[in-house]
Each structure stands twice: as structure tokens, then as C-alpha cells.
Amino acid sequence: MAPLSVARRRGLRRLAVLLLTLALVAGGIYTAVYFVQRSETLVSERCTAKAAGRSGELAPDQAANAALITAAAVRRGLPPRAATIALATAMQESKLRNIGHGDQAGPDSRGLFQQRPSQGWGTEAQIMDPYYAVNAFYDALVKIPGYETLDITDAAQQVQRSAYPKAYAQHEEMGRAFASGLTGQTPAGVQCTLRSPTAGGNSASVATELDQAYGGVDSRVDGSTLVVDAQGALAWSVAQWAVANAKDLSVVRVEAEGHTWQRASGDGWQVTGSPDGQVRITVRTADGGS
């Protein structure tokens, strides 16, 4: 066999170097993708609230129910104390989840507040509707004279008639922290750490959910963004409602009163100079953008 020429040997060496480079690049890309995917799975999804030295932590599904409960109080013009009582009660009764079963104390208990059809709270279907259940709770709460100044245990017990009346008190700090943020009394008090959304959102669907929660809020769809006309406490209530619902609604960014929450950053609310008088809620588009 004839020996390889110098030029051919050089060409083979260049080819070998090129193939090795391509292999290293491909390996680097694979490693980077794997690292990103691995990092996503390691994210501990949670929502936190801080207000006046108090704090609380909820799973994203619990936070979404907390936002629903608090929005109902805002819609009815009730004080944050009403939301605090409702949140502490729902946490004790159902862990802030809309469960379709009861317990030994009430086998027919259902929903966020474990209300019982046999005790006149409504039909099972009504009780399993979170909006109905929340308003039924508030209907009973506002009939209690001076409920705003009662201990949470006393106010909750007068509504629920629980076999364990002292248990509500253990959730007071969580209730007060989330109620303060979600009613807008504490700006930038509620934030969520979430993985990236896996599906596209729909700003029109966000508008529907928002209207059901608050009623009568002025909003308009602008592509992947829902623009809500609101300011002050209402703006912060709506903005933090959006953060609490970000997981289910594929929300990736919320802007309000000069601040922005970016889902991807995980850094909570940041001062960005966004305009006052508007809340902008942006969802992930079908192609992964915003």
C-alpha cells in the first residue's frame, strides 16, 4: 500500500479535529439542555407571603384558592380581617383545597370549608363550587356582631361550629400574611417560585377568571397580555392574585405600580418603573414566548 501524502495526512488530521470539535459542541449542548431540565425539576414550587413581620407559605394550588377567597372579600367590600378569618378557617378545614369528601366529624362535609348539606349550607354541588362556598362563608361571617374584633378562633367557630374550635388559631399568621398581600394592603407581599410553564396560556381566559373573582374590573386583551385598569390597593390585589394563579394560568410576568414579577427569574418583585394605574398580566404564548 502506498504511503499517504503529506497533504492527505494533514487533511485527515483536520477532519479528525473537526469531528472532535463537533462532538464536543454536541456534548456541551446536551449537557446544557440536561442541566436546564434538571434545574427545572429541582425547583421547589411554593408561594410565600410577608406582611408586618408575619409570614406564610403555601403550595401553588393552595395559594390559588387563597387568592379566590380573598378576591371575594375585596369584591364584597369586606375588611382584610374577614379574609384572614376565612383563610385560617379553610386551611384548618381542608388545607385550602376543594376536597370532595368529609371526615368522622362530618361525613357529608365538602369543599374548601367542609360545609355540610345536612346543616343547611346548600347542595353538595353548590358546596363544591368554590365561589358559592366562599360567599356562603362570608354570608354567615358578616352576621356575627363585631366579628372584625373577635379572635380568629371565636369568629371561625361561630360560623363553623367545629368540634375542634381552638385549631383555627394555628393558621392565623399565614392567614394574616396572605390576606394582607392579596387584598393589596401589603404591596409586593406575595410571590411564587415556579417552574417554567409547559403549555401556552390565554389572556382572554385570564380575563374571564379575573372577572369571576372580582367582578366589574376594567380590562382589555393586548395579545398575550391582559391590561387591567386599577391603582392602589386594588392594583396590588389583582397583581398578587395573578401571581398566586400563575401556575394554572401560565402567567410569566406581572407588572404593577412600578414593580414587576418575572416567573423565570425567581427573584420576586423587582422595581422596574412600570406605569401606575395599570396591571399587566402576561401569559406564555403557544410557541413559548410572551
C-alpha atoms as a printed R data frame, in Angstrom:
    type eleno elety resid chain resno       x      y      z
1   ATOM     1    CA   MET     A     1   0.000  0.000  0.000
2   ATOM     2    CA   ALA     A     2   1.371  3.390 -0.982
3   ATOM     3    CA   PRO     A     3   2.116  5.780  1.917
4   ATOM     4    CA   LEU     A     4  -0.263  8.713  2.449
5   ATOM     5    CA   SER     A     5   0.884 12.024  1.094
6   ATOM     6    CA   VAL     A     6   1.661 14.892  3.460
7   ATOM     7    CA   ALA     A     7  -1.339 16.874  2.183
8   ATOM     8    CA   ARG     A     8  -3.676 13.946  2.679
9   ATOM     9    CA   ARG     A     9  -2.418 13.324  6.210
10  ATOM    10    CA   ARG     A    10  -2.993 16.983  7.023
11  ATOM    11    CA   GLY     A    11  -6.478 16.762  5.587
12  ATOM    12    CA   LEU     A    12  -7.299 13.717  7.696
13  ATOM    13    CA   ARG     A    13  -5.981 15.442 10.799
14  ATOM    14    CA   ARG     A    14  -8.164 18.485 10.080
15  ATOM    15    CA   LEU     A    15 -11.164 16.205  9.599
16  ATOM    16    CA   ALA     A    16 -10.422 14.434 12.876
17  ATOM    17    CA   VAL     A    17 -10.127 17.770 14.679
18  ATOM    18    CA   LEU     A    18 -13.396 18.962 13.114
19  ATOM    19    CA   LEU     A    19 -15.231 15.775 14.126
20  ATOM    20    CA   LEU     A    20 -13.854 16.013 17.654
21  ATOM    21    CA   THR     A    21 -14.920 19.673 17.869
22  ATOM    22    CA   LEU     A    22 -18.421 18.856 16.662
23  ATOM    23    CA   ALA     A    23 -18.640 16.026 19.180
24  ATOM    24    CA   LEU     A    24 -17.577 18.329 21.994
25  ATOM    25    CA   VAL     A    25 -20.071 21.012 20.921
26  ATOM    26    CA   ALA     A    26 -22.876 18.456 20.697
27  ATOM    27    CA   GLY     A    27 -21.896 17.085 24.070
28  ATOM    28    CA   GLY     A    28 -21.869 20.597 25.517
29  ATOM    29    CA   ILE     A    29 -25.313 21.349 24.138
30  ATOM    30    CA   TYR     A    30 -26.648 18.086 25.527
31  ATOM    31    CA   THR     A    31 -25.086 18.836 28.892
32  ATOM    32    CA   ALA     A    32 -26.519 22.351 28.913
33  ATOM    33    CA   VAL     A    33 -30.010 21.129 27.992
34  ATOM    34    CA   TYR     A    34 -29.799 18.377 30.587
35  ATOM    35    CA   PHE     A    35 -28.640 20.875 33.192
36  ATOM    36    CA   VAL     A    36 -31.535 23.247 32.442
37  ATOM    37    CA   GLN     A    37 -34.054 20.409 32.532
38  ATOM    38    CA   ARG     A    38 -32.513 19.056 35.706
39  ATOM    39    CA   SER     A    39 -32.537 22.512 37.293
40  ATOM    40    CA   GLU     A    40 -36.255 22.862 36.498
41  ATOM    41    CA   THR     A    41 -37.093 19.610 38.260
42  ATOM    42    CA   LEU     A    42 -35.184 20.771 41.322
43  ATOM    43    CA   VAL     A    43 -37.276 23.943 41.678
44  ATOM    44    CA   SER     A    44 -39.422 23.685 44.797
45  ATOM    45    CA   GLU     A    45 -42.682 25.319 43.758
46  ATOM    46    CA   ARG     A    46 -44.176 27.438 46.511
47  ATOM    47    CA   CYS     A    47 -45.850 30.748 47.241
48  ATOM    48    CA   THR     A    48 -44.935 32.941 50.183
49  ATOM    49    CA   ALA     A    49 -46.441 35.986 51.836
50  ATOM    50    CA   LYS     A    50 -44.869 38.521 54.168
51  ATOM    51    CA   ALA     A    51 -46.640 41.380 55.936
52  ATOM    52    CA   ALA     A    52 -45.886 43.341 59.100
53  ATOM    53    CA   GLY     A    53 -43.435 40.763 60.406
54  ATOM    54    CA   ARG     A    54 -45.742 37.824 59.668
55  ATOM    55    CA   SER     A    55 -45.161 35.189 57.019
56  ATOM    56    CA   GLY     A    56 -46.768 32.157 55.468
57  ATOM    57    CA   GLU     A    57 -46.056 29.582 52.798
58  ATOM    58    CA   LEU     A    58 -48.477 27.664 50.576
59  ATOM    59    CA   ALA     A    59 -48.308 25.272 47.651
60  ATOM    60    CA   PRO     A    60 -49.368 26.887 44.348
61  ATOM    61    CA   ASP     A    61 -52.803 25.223 44.341
62  ATOM    62    CA   GLN     A    62 -53.416 26.383 47.914
63  ATOM    63    CA   ALA     A    63 -52.301 29.915 47.010
64  ATOM    64    CA   ALA     A    64 -54.754 29.990 44.082
65  ATOM    65    CA   ASN     A    65 -57.603 29.122 46.469
66  ATOM    66    CA   ALA     A    66 -56.344 31.717 48.943
67  ATOM    67    CA   ALA     A    67 -56.476 34.298 46.142
68  ATOM    68    CA   LEU     A    68 -60.044 33.267 45.289
69  ATOM    69    CA   ILE     A    69 -61.143 33.577 48.915
70  ATOM    70    CA   THR     A    70 -59.501 36.974 49.299
71  ATOM    71    CA   ALA     A    71 -60.797 38.339 45.984
72  ATOM    72    CA   ALA     A    72 -64.326 37.537 47.159
73  ATOM    73    CA   ALA     A    73 -63.746 39.676 50.243
74  ATOM    74    CA   VAL     A    74 -62.435 42.538 48.087
75  ATOM    75    CA   ARG     A    75 -65.410 42.227 45.744
76  ATOM    76    CA   ARG     A    76 -67.842 42.408 48.677
77  ATOM    77    CA   GLY     A    77 -66.051 45.365 50.243
78  ATOM    78    CA   LEU     A    78 -65.137 43.400 53.370
79  ATOM    79    CA   PRO     A    79 -62.125 44.280 55.515
80  ATOM    80    CA   PRO     A    80 -58.895 42.252 55.283
81  ATOM    81    CA   ARG     A    81 -59.801 40.765 58.674
82  ATOM    82    CA   ALA     A    82 -62.675 38.892 57.011
83  ATOM    83    CA   ALA     A    83 -60.226 37.331 54.548
84  ATOM    84    CA   THR     A    84 -57.865 36.424 57.377
85  ATOM    85    CA   ILE     A    85 -60.632 34.570 59.209
86  ATOM    86    CA   ALA     A    86 -61.722 32.812 56.020
87  ATOM    87    CA   LEU     A    87 -58.183 31.757 55.114
88  ATOM    88    CA   ALA     A    88 -57.423 30.386 58.584
89  ATOM    89    CA   THR     A    89 -60.741 28.536 58.581
90  ATOM    90    CA   ALA     A    90 -60.250 26.978 55.134
91  ATOM    91    CA   MET     A    91 -56.690 25.970 55.997
92  ATOM    92    CA   GLN     A    92 -57.896 24.109 59.071
93  ATOM    93    CA   GLU     A    93 -60.923 22.543 57.402
94  ATOM    94    CA   SER     A    94 -59.490 21.463 54.034
95  ATOM    95    CA   LYS     A    95 -55.841 22.531 53.836
96  ATOM    96    CA   LEU     A    96 -57.120 25.156 51.371
97  ATOM    97    CA   ARG     A    97 -58.147 22.505 48.854
98  ATOM    98    CA   ASN     A    98 -61.560 21.894 47.336
99  ATOM    99    CA   ILE     A    99 -61.967 18.331 48.561
100 ATOM   100    CA   GLY     A   100 -64.964 16.153 47.787
101 ATOM   101    CA   HIS     A   101 -65.114 14.144 50.992
102 ATOM   102    CA   GLY     A   102 -65.655 14.671 54.696
103 ATOM   103    CA   ASP     A   103 -64.276 13.166 57.904
104 ATOM   104    CA   GLN     A   104 -65.522 11.463 61.039
105 ATOM   105    CA   ALA     A   105 -66.805 14.749 62.440
106 ATOM   106    CA   GLY     A   106 -68.862 15.356 59.298
107 ATOM   107    CA   PRO     A   107 -69.025 12.555 56.726
108 ATOM   108    CA   ASP     A   108 -71.096 14.709 54.384
109 ATOM   109    CA   SER     A   109 -68.703 17.680 54.657
110 ATOM   110    CA   ARG     A   110 -67.404 19.018 51.353
111 ATOM   111    CA   GLY     A   111 -65.350 21.755 49.746
112 ATOM   112    CA   LEU     A   112 -62.964 24.443 50.926
113 ATOM   113    CA   PHE     A   113 -64.769 24.966 54.225
114 ATOM   114    CA   GLN     A   114 -66.070 21.412 54.706
115 ATOM   115    CA   GLN     A   115 -69.613 22.734 54.733
116 ATOM   116    CA   ARG     A   116 -72.408 20.201 55.209
117 ATOM   117    CA   PRO     A   117 -75.596 19.912 53.148
118 ATOM   118    CA   SER     A   118 -77.253 18.410 56.223
119 ATOM   119    CA   GLN     A   119 -76.541 21.635 58.126
120 ATOM   120    CA   GLY     A   120 -78.187 23.873 55.552
121 ATOM   121    CA   TRP     A   121 -75.106 25.090 53.677
122 ATOM   122    CA   GLY     A   122 -76.534 24.119 50.284
123 ATOM   123    CA   THR     A   123 -76.471 21.142 47.974
124 ATOM   124    CA   GLU     A   124 -73.307 19.119 47.516
125 ATOM   125    CA   ALA     A   125 -72.903 20.563 44.009
126 ATOM   126    CA   GLN     A   126 -73.203 24.103 45.358
127 ATOM   127    CA   ILE     A   127 -70.717 23.497 48.156
128 ATOM   128    CA   MET     A   128 -68.199 22.033 45.708
129 ATOM   129    CA   ASP     A   129 -68.358 25.289 43.728
130 ATOM   130    CA   PRO     A   130 -65.585 27.345 45.398
131 ATOM   131    CA   TYR     A   131 -67.262 30.675 44.595
132 ATOM   132    CA   TYR     A   132 -70.522 29.560 46.178
133 ATOM   133    CA   ALA     A   133 -68.758 28.102 49.211
134 ATOM   134    CA   VAL     A   134 -66.679 31.226 49.840
135 ATOM   135    CA   ASN     A   135 -69.669 33.547 49.636
136 ATOM   136    CA   ALA     A   136 -71.728 31.244 51.857
137 ATOM   137    CA   PHE     A   137 -68.963 31.508 54.462
138 ATOM   138    CA   TYR     A   138 -68.891 35.305 54.246
139 ATOM   139    CA   ASP     A   139 -72.705 35.469 54.369
140 ATOM   140    CA   ALA     A   140 -72.528 33.719 57.736
141 ATOM   141    CA   LEU     A   141 -69.496 35.651 58.976
142 ATOM   142    CA   VAL     A   142 -70.945 39.127 58.452
143 ATOM   143    CA   LYS     A   143 -73.973 38.219 60.580
144 ATOM   144    CA   ILE     A   144 -71.731 37.866 63.645
145 ATOM   145    CA   PRO     A   145 -71.749 41.139 65.610
146 ATOM   146    CA   GLY     A   146 -68.267 42.643 65.859
147 ATOM   147    CA   TYR     A   147 -66.564 39.779 64.033
148 ATOM   148    CA   GLU     A   148 -63.809 42.191 62.947
149 ATOM   149    CA   THR     A   149 -62.506 42.457 66.524
150 ATOM   150    CA   LEU     A   150 -63.078 38.877 67.647
151 ATOM   151    CA   ASP     A   151 -60.257 36.392 67.983
152 ATOM   152    CA   ILE     A   152 -60.000 34.279 64.843
153 ATOM   153    CA   THR     A   153 -60.888 31.195 66.859
154 ATOM   154    CA   ASP     A   154 -64.103 32.775 68.138
155 ATOM   155    CA   ALA     A   155 -65.186 34.193 64.780
156 ATOM   156    CA   ALA     A   156 -64.449 30.993 62.872
157 ATOM   157    CA   GLN     A   157 -66.153 28.840 65.479
158 ATOM   158    CA   GLN     A   158 -69.335 30.885 65.382
159 ATOM   159    CA   VAL     A   159 -69.533 30.187 61.663
160 ATOM   160    CA   GLN     A   160 -68.328 26.602 61.563
161 ATOM   161    CA   ARG     A   161 -69.432 25.066 64.890
162 ATOM   162    CA   SER     A   162 -66.369 22.837 64.817
163 ATOM   163    CA   ALA     A   163 -65.586 20.026 67.225
164 ATOM   164    CA   TYR     A   164 -62.065 21.469 67.454
165 ATOM   165    CA   PRO     A   165 -62.561 25.236 67.853
166 ATOM   166    CA   LYS     A   166 -59.051 26.045 69.082
167 ATOM   167    CA   ALA     A   167 -57.424 24.605 65.947
168 ATOM   168    CA   TYR     A   168 -58.122 27.691 63.832
169 ATOM   169    CA   ALA     A   169 -55.656 29.817 65.787
170 ATOM   170    CA   GLN     A   170 -52.620 27.911 64.487
171 ATOM   171    CA   HIS     A   171 -53.239 29.315 60.991
172 ATOM   172    CA   GLU     A   172 -53.599 32.962 62.000
173 ATOM   173    CA   GLU     A   173 -50.114 34.072 60.949
174 ATOM   174    CA   MET     A   174 -50.473 32.501 57.496
175 ATOM   175    CA   GLY     A   175 -53.960 33.953 57.148
176 ATOM   176    CA   ARG     A   176 -52.921 37.467 58.081
177 ATOM   177    CA   ALA     A   177 -49.855 37.452 55.817
178 ATOM   178    CA   PHE     A   178 -51.726 36.236 52.723
179 ATOM   179    CA   ALA     A   179 -54.822 38.330 53.423
180 ATOM   180    CA   SER     A   180 -52.727 41.478 53.703
181 ATOM   181    CA   GLY     A   181 -50.944 40.844 50.412
182 ATOM   182    CA   LEU     A   182 -53.886 39.520 48.426
183 ATOM   183    CA   THR     A   183 -56.153 42.401 49.467
184 ATOM   184    CA   GLY     A   184 -53.446 44.797 48.306
185 ATOM   185    CA   GLN     A   185 -52.722 46.223 51.750
186 ATOM   186    CA   THR     A   186 -49.121 44.993 51.515
187 ATOM   187    CA   PRO     A   187 -47.618 45.745 48.086
188 ATOM   188    CA   ALA     A   188 -45.278 43.068 46.703
189 ATOM   189    CA   GLY     A   189 -46.033 40.881 49.707
190 ATOM   190    CA   VAL     A   190 -46.999 37.719 47.807
191 ATOM   191    CA   GLN     A   191 -44.654 35.965 45.416
192 ATOM   192    CA   CYS     A   192 -44.380 32.484 43.924
193 ATOM   193    CA   THR     A   193 -41.407 30.379 42.862
194 ATOM   194    CA   LEU     A   194 -42.482 28.225 39.924
195 ATOM   195    CA   ARG     A   195 -41.098 26.043 37.176
196 ATOM   196    CA   SER     A   196 -41.464 27.234 33.585
197 ATOM   197    CA   PRO     A   197 -44.948 26.702 32.152
198 ATOM   198    CA   THR     A   198 -45.295 23.640 29.930
199 ATOM   199    CA   ALA     A   199 -48.242 24.930 27.923
200 ATOM   200    CA   GLY     A   200 -49.340 28.214 26.430
201 ATOM   201    CA   GLY     A   201 -51.731 30.480 28.293
202 ATOM   202    CA   ASN     A   202 -54.637 32.583 27.095
203 ATOM   203    CA   SER     A   203 -55.009 36.194 28.162
204 ATOM   204    CA   ALA     A   204 -58.749 36.046 27.442
205 ATOM   205    CA   SER     A   205 -59.055 33.148 29.891
206 ATOM   206    CA   VAL     A   206 -57.228 35.220 32.487
207 ATOM   207    CA   ALA     A   207 -59.793 37.985 31.907
208 ATOM   208    CA   THR     A   208 -62.639 35.519 32.490
209 ATOM   209    CA   GLU     A   209 -61.104 34.223 35.715
210 ATOM   210    CA   LEU     A   210 -60.384 37.754 36.913
211 ATOM   211    CA   ASP     A   211 -63.936 38.903 36.240
212 ATOM   212    CA   GLN     A   212 -65.345 35.898 38.071
213 ATOM   213    CA   ALA     A   213 -63.123 36.634 41.058
214 ATOM   214    CA   TYR     A   214 -63.536 40.418 41.295
215 ATOM   215    CA   GLY     A   215 -66.413 41.380 39.016
216 ATOM   216    CA   GLY     A   216 -66.550 44.695 37.177
217 ATOM   217    CA   VAL     A   217 -62.794 45.174 36.785
218 ATOM   218    CA   ASP     A   218 -61.930 47.103 33.612
219 ATOM   219    CA   SER     A   219 -59.585 45.060 31.453
220 ATOM   220    CA   ARG     A   220 -58.643 44.509 27.830
221 ATOM   221    CA   VAL     A   221 -56.664 41.902 25.965
222 ATOM   222    CA   ASP     A   222 -53.498 43.055 24.211
223 ATOM   223    CA   GLY     A   223 -52.057 39.949 22.550
224 ATOM   224    CA   SER     A   224 -50.583 37.726 25.254
225 ATOM   225    CA   THR     A   225 -51.119 40.425 27.882
226 ATOM   226    CA   LEU     A   226 -54.219 41.327 29.860
227 ATOM   227    CA   VAL     A   227 -54.205 45.015 30.754
228 ATOM   228    CA   VAL     A   228 -56.237 45.857 33.861
229 ATOM   229    CA   ASP     A   229 -57.079 49.444 34.783
230 ATOM   230    CA   ALA     A   230 -56.538 49.651 38.531
231 ATOM   231    CA   GLN     A   231 -54.431 51.518 41.025
232 ATOM   232    CA   GLY     A   232 -53.512 51.499 44.687
233 ATOM   233    CA   ALA     A   233 -54.715 48.596 46.816
234 ATOM   234    CA   LEU     A   234 -56.911 47.174 44.039
235 ATOM   235    CA   ALA     A   235 -53.969 47.112 41.635
236 ATOM   236    CA   TRP     A   236 -51.842 45.221 44.121
237 ATOM   237    CA   SER     A   237 -54.700 42.863 44.931
238 ATOM   238    CA   VAL     A   238 -55.174 41.993 41.256
239 ATOM   239    CA   ALA     A   239 -51.429 41.743 40.628
240 ATOM   240    CA   GLN     A   240 -50.850 39.367 43.519
241 ATOM   241    CA   TRP     A   241 -53.956 37.377 42.563
242 ATOM   242    CA   ALA     A   242 -52.281 36.887 39.174
243 ATOM   243    CA   VAL     A   243 -49.045 35.694 40.773
244 ATOM   244    CA   ALA     A   244 -50.947 33.274 43.009
245 ATOM   245    CA   ASN     A   245 -52.703 31.889 39.908
246 ATOM   246    CA   ALA     A   246 -49.619 31.927 37.685
247 ATOM   247    CA   LYS     A   247 -49.126 28.152 37.666
248 ATOM   248    CA   ASP     A   248 -52.574 27.226 36.341
249 ATOM   249    CA   LEU     A   249 -52.895 30.238 34.017
250 ATOM   250    CA   SER     A   250 -49.350 30.035 32.553
251 ATOM   251    CA   VAL     A   251 -48.590 33.588 33.673
252 ATOM   252    CA   VAL     A   252 -44.959 34.549 33.067
253 ATOM   253    CA   ARG     A   253 -44.912 38.237 34.028
254 ATOM   254    CA   VAL     A   254 -46.969 40.639 36.146
255 ATOM   255    CA   GLU     A   255 -46.421 44.406 36.230
256 ATOM   256    CA   ALA     A   256 -47.993 46.791 38.727
257 ATOM   257    CA   GLU     A   257 -47.276 50.146 40.339
258 ATOM   258    CA   GLY     A   258 -43.652 50.386 39.232
259 ATOM   259    CA   HIS     A   259 -42.825 46.765 40.039
260 ATOM   260    CA   THR     A   260 -42.520 43.554 38.004
261 ATOM   261    CA   TRP     A   261 -42.713 39.870 38.923
262 ATOM   262    CA   GLN     A   262 -40.879 37.664 36.425
263 ATOM   263    CA   ARG     A   263 -41.594 33.947 36.671
264 ATOM   264    CA   ALA     A   264 -38.298 32.948 35.057
265 ATOM   265    CA   SER     A   265 -36.099 34.985 37.372
266 ATOM   266    CA   GLY     A   266 -37.328 33.601 40.671
267 ATOM   267    CA   ASP     A   267 -36.295 36.887 42.300
268 ATOM   268    CA   GLY     A   268 -39.754 38.017 43.368
269 ATOM   269    CA   TRP     A   269 -40.990 41.567 42.827
270 ATOM   270    CA   GLN     A   270 -38.440 43.988 41.425
271 ATOM   271    CA   VAL     A   271 -38.634 47.765 40.972
272 ATOM   272    CA   THR     A   272 -38.828 48.353 37.210
273 ATOM   273    CA   GLY     A   273 -40.709 51.593 36.679
274 ATOM   274    CA   SER     A   274 -43.788 50.027 35.107
275 ATOM   275    CA   PRO     A   275 -46.622 52.582 34.776
276 ATOM   276    CA   ASP     A   276 -49.051 53.258 37.608
277 ATOM   277    CA   GLY     A   277 -52.769 52.841 37.057
278 ATOM   278    CA   GLN     A   278 -52.383 49.559 35.181
279 ATOM   279    CA   VAL     A   279 -51.764 45.926 35.984
280 ATOM   280    CA   ARG     A   280 -50.281 43.986 33.069
281 ATOM   281    CA   ILE     A   281 -50.587 40.194 33.226
282 ATOM   282    CA   THR     A   282 -48.630 38.363 30.512
283 ATOM   283    CA   VAL     A   283 -49.011 34.671 29.709
284 ATOM   284    CA   ARG     A   284 -46.804 32.223 27.857
285 ATOM   285    CA   THR     A   285 -47.763 32.008 24.197
286 ATOM   286    CA   ALA     A   286 -48.259 28.705 22.379
287 ATOM   287    CA   ASP     A   287 -44.774 28.986 20.828
288 ATOM   288    CA   GLY     A   288 -43.164 29.515 24.219
289 ATOM   289    CA   GLY     A   289 -42.798 33.278 24.036
290 ATOM   290    CA   SER     A   290 -44.580 36.070 25.859
